[in-house]
mmCIF file of C-alpha atoms in Angstrom:
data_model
loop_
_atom_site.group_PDB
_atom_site.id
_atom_site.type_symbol
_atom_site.label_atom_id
_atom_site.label_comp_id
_atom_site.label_asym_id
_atom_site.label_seq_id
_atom_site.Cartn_x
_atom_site.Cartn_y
_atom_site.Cartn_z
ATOM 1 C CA UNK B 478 0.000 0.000 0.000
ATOM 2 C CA UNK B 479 1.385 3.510 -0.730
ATOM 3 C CA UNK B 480 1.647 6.342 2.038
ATOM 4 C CA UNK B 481 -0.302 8.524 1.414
ATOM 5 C CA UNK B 482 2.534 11.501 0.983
ATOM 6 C CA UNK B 483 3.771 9.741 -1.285
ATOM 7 C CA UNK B 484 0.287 9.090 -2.972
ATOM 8 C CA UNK B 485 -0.663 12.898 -2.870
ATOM 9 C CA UNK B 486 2.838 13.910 -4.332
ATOM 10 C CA UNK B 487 2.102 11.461 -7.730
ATOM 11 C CA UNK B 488 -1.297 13.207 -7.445
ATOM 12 C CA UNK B 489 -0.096 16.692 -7.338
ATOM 13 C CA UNK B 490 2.374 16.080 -10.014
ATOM 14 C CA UNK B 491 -0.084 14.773 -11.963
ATOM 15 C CA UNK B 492 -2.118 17.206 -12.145
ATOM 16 C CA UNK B 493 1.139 19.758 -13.436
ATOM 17 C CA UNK B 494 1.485 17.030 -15.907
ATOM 18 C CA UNK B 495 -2.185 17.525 -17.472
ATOM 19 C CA UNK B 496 -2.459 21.818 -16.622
ATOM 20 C CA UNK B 497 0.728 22.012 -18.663
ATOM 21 C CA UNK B 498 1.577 22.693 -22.448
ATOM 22 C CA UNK B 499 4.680 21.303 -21.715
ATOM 23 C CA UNK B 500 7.255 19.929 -19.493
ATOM 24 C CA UNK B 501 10.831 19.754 -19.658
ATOM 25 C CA UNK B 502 13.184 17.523 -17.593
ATOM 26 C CA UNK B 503 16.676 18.951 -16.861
ATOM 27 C CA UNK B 504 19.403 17.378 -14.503
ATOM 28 C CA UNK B 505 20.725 20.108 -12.142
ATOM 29 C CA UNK B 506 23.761 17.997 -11.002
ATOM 30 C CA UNK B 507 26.536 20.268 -9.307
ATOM 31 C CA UNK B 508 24.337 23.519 -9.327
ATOM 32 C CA UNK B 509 24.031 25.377 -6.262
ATOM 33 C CA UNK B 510 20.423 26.929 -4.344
ATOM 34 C CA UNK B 511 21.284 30.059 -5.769
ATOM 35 C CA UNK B 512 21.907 29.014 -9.274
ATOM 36 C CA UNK B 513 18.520 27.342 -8.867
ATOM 37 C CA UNK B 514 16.811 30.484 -7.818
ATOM 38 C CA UNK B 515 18.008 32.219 -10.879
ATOM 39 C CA UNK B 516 17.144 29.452 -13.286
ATOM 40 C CA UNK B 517 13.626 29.784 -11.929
ATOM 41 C CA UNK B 518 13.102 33.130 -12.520
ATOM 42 C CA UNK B 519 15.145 33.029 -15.993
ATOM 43 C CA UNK B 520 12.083 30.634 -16.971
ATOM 44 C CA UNK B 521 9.261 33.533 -16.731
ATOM 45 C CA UNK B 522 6.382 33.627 -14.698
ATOM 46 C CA UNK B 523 4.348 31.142 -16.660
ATOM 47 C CA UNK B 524 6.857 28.273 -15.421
ATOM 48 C CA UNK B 525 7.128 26.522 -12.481
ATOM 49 C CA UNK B 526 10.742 24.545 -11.272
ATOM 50 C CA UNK B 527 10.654 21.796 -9.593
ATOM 51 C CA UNK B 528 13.262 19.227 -8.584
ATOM 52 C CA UNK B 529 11.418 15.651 -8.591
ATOM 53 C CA UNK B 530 12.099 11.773 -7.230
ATOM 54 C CA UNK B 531 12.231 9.922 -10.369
ATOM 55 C CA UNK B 532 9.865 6.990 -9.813
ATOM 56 C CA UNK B 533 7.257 9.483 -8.429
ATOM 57 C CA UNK B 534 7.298 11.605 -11.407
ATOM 58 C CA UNK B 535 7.611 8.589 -14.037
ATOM 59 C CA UNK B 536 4.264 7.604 -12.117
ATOM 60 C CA UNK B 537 2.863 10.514 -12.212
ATOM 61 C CA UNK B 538 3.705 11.014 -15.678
ATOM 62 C CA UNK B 539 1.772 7.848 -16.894
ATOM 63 C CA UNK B 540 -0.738 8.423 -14.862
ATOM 64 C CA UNK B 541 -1.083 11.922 -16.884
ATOM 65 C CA UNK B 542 -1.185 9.819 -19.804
ATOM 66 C CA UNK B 543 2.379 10.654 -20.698
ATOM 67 C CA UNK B 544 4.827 7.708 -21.429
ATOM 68 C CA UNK B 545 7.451 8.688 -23.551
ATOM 69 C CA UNK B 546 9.530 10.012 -20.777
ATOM 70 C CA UNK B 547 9.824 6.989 -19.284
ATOM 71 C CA UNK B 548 13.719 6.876 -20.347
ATOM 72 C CA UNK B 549 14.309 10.213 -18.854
ATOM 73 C CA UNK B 550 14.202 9.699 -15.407
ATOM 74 C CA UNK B 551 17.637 8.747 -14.326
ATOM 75 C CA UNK B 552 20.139 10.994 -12.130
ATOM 76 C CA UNK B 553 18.717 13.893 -10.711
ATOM 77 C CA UNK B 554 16.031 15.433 -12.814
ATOM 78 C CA UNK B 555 14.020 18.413 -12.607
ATOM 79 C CA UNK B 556 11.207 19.484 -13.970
ATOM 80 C CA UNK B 557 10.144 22.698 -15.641
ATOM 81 C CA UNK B 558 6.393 23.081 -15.753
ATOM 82 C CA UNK B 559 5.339 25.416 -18.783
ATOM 83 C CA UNK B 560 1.798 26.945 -18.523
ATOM 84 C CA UNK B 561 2.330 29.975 -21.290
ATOM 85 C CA UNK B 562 4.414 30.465 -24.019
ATOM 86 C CA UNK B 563 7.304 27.067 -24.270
ATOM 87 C CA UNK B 564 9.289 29.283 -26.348
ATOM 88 C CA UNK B 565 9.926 32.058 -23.696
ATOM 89 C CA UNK B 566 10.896 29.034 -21.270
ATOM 90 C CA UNK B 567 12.761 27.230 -23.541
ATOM 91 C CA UNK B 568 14.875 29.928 -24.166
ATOM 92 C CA UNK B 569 15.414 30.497 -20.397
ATOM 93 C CA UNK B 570 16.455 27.077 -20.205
ATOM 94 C CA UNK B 571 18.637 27.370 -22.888
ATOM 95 C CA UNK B 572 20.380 30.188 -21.871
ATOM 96 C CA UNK B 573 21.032 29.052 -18.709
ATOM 97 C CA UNK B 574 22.592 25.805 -19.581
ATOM 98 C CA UNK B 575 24.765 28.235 -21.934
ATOM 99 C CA UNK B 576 26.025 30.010 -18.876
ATOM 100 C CA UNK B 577 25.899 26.966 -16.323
ATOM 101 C CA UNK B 578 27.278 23.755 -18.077
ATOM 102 C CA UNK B 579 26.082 21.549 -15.117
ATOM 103 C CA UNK B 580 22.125 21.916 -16.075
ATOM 104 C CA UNK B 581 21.080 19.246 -18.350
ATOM 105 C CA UNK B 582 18.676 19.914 -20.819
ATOM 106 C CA UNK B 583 17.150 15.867 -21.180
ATOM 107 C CA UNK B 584 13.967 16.102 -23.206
ATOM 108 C CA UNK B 585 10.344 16.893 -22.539
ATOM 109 C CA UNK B 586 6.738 17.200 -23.734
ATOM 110 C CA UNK B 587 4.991 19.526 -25.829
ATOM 111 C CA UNK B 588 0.897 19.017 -26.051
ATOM 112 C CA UNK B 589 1.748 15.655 -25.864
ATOM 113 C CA UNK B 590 4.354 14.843 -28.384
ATOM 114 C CA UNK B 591 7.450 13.933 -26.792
ATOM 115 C CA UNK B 592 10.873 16.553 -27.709
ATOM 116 C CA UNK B 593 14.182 15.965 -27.892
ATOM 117 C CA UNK B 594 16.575 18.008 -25.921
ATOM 118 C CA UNK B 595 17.833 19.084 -29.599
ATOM 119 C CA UNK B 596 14.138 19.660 -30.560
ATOM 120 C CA UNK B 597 13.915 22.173 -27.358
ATOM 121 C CA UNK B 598 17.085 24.024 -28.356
ATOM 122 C CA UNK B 599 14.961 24.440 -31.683
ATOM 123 C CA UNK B 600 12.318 25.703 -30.342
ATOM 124 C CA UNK B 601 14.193 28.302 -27.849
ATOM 125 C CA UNK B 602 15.541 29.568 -31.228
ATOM 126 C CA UNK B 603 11.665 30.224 -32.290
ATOM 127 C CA UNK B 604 10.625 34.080 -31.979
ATOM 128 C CA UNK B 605 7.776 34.879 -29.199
ATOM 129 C CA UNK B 606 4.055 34.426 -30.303
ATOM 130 C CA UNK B 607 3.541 38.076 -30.252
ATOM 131 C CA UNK B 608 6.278 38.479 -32.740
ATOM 132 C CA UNK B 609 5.599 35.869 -35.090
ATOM 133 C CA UNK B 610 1.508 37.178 -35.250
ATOM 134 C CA UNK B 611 3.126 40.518 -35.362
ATOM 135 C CA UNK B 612 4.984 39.175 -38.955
ATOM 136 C CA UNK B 613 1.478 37.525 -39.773
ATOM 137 C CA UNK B 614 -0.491 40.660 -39.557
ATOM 138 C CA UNK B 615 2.117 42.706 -41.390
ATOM 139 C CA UNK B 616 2.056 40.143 -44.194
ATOM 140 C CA UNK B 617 -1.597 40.019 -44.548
ATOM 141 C CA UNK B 618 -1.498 43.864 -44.508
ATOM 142 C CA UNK B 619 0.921 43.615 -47.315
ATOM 143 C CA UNK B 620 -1.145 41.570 -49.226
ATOM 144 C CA UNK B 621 -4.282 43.559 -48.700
ATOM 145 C CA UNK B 622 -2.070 47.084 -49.691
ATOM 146 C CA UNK B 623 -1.051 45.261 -53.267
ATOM 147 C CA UNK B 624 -4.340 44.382 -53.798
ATOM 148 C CA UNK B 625 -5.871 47.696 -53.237
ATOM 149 C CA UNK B 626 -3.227 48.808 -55.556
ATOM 150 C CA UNK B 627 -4.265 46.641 -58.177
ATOM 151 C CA UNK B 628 -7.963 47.970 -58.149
ATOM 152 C CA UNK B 629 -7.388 51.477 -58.051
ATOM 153 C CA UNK B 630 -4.476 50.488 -60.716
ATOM 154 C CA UNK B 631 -7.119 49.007 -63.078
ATOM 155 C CA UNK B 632 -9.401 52.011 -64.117
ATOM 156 C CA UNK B 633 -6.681 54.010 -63.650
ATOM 157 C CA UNK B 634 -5.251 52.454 -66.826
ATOM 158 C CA UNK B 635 -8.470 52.353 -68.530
ATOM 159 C CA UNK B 636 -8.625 55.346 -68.503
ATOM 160 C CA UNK B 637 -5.057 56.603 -69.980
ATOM 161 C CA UNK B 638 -5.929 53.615 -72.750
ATOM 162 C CA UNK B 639 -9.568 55.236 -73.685
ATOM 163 C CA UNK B 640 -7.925 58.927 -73.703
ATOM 164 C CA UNK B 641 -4.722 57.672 -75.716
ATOM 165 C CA UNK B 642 -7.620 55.708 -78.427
ATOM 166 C CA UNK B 643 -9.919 59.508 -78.458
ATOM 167 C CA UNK B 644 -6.540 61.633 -78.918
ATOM 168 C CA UNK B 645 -5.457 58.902 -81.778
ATOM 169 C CA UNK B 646 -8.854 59.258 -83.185
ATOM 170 C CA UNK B 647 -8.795 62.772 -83.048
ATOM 171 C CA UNK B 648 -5.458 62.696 -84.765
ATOM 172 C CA UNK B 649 -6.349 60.080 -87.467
ATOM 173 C CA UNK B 650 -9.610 62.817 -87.925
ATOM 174 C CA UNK B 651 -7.806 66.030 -87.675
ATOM 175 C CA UNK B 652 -5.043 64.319 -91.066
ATOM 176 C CA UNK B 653 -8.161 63.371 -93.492
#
């Protein structure tokens, strides 16, 4: 029978597991409490740290219906819990680990689909969400500006075609 802690700690982690977009696991070997603190709040406010027990989190991870992190949980692991934007955490994450080679970067989740820790550096290199709808909207503005331009272009050059036809009529007129 499990003790019931230990039975509310799977359940609590659990439940990051499913309010999540995604988790990454990290092993934080040879980093001090401070070095911790700042890698907490390098990941944003729409992250949350943790450092885990392995069998408790795989548990707790299959229980969230997550089971392709099964191989990650050896050595001591962490676990970033991302509620917001991945890319603002993964980036976090990444630049830590830049400045601090003792944090791991392992693997995690995204909605589901299990990531590399290659695939995380990948998406760390992504731009915000704001930024990338920013591009969006200016695109579609583009778009839209051309093809206003192309309608007003239209009679525009019907017009300078009927005049040039009445002034060569005119002309042809005028010489017989």
């Amino acid at each position: 029978m499990a003790r019931p802690d230990k039975a509310a700690a799977v359940a609590e982690l659990a439940d990051q597991f499913r309010s999540s977009n995604a988790a990454v696991l990290t092993e934080y070997r040879g980093l001090t409490v401070a070095q911790l603190k700042t890698l907490r709040r390098s990941l944003g406010e729409n992250a949350q740290y943790a450092v885990v027990k392995n069998t408790l989190t795989k548990i707790a991870a299959n229980e969230a219906g997550i089971n392709t992190l099964d191989d990650l949980f050896a050595g001591p692991t962490a676990v970033a819990f991302i509620t917001g934007d991945p890319v603002e955490s993964a980036k976090g994450l990444r630049d830590f680990a830049k400045e601090n080679p003792n944090l791991i970067i392992k693997g995690g989740v995204l909605d589901g689909k299990a990531l590399s820790a290659d695939e995380i550096k990948k998406l760390a290199d992504l731009e915000s969400r704001e930024v990338l709808l920013a591009k969006l909207a200016g695109a579609m503005k583009g778009k839209q500006s051309q093809t206003a331009s192309l309608f007003k272009a239209l009679p525009s050059k019907f017009v300078r075609t009927a005049e040039a036809l009445r002034a060569k009529q005119a002309e042809q007129g005028g010489a017989e």
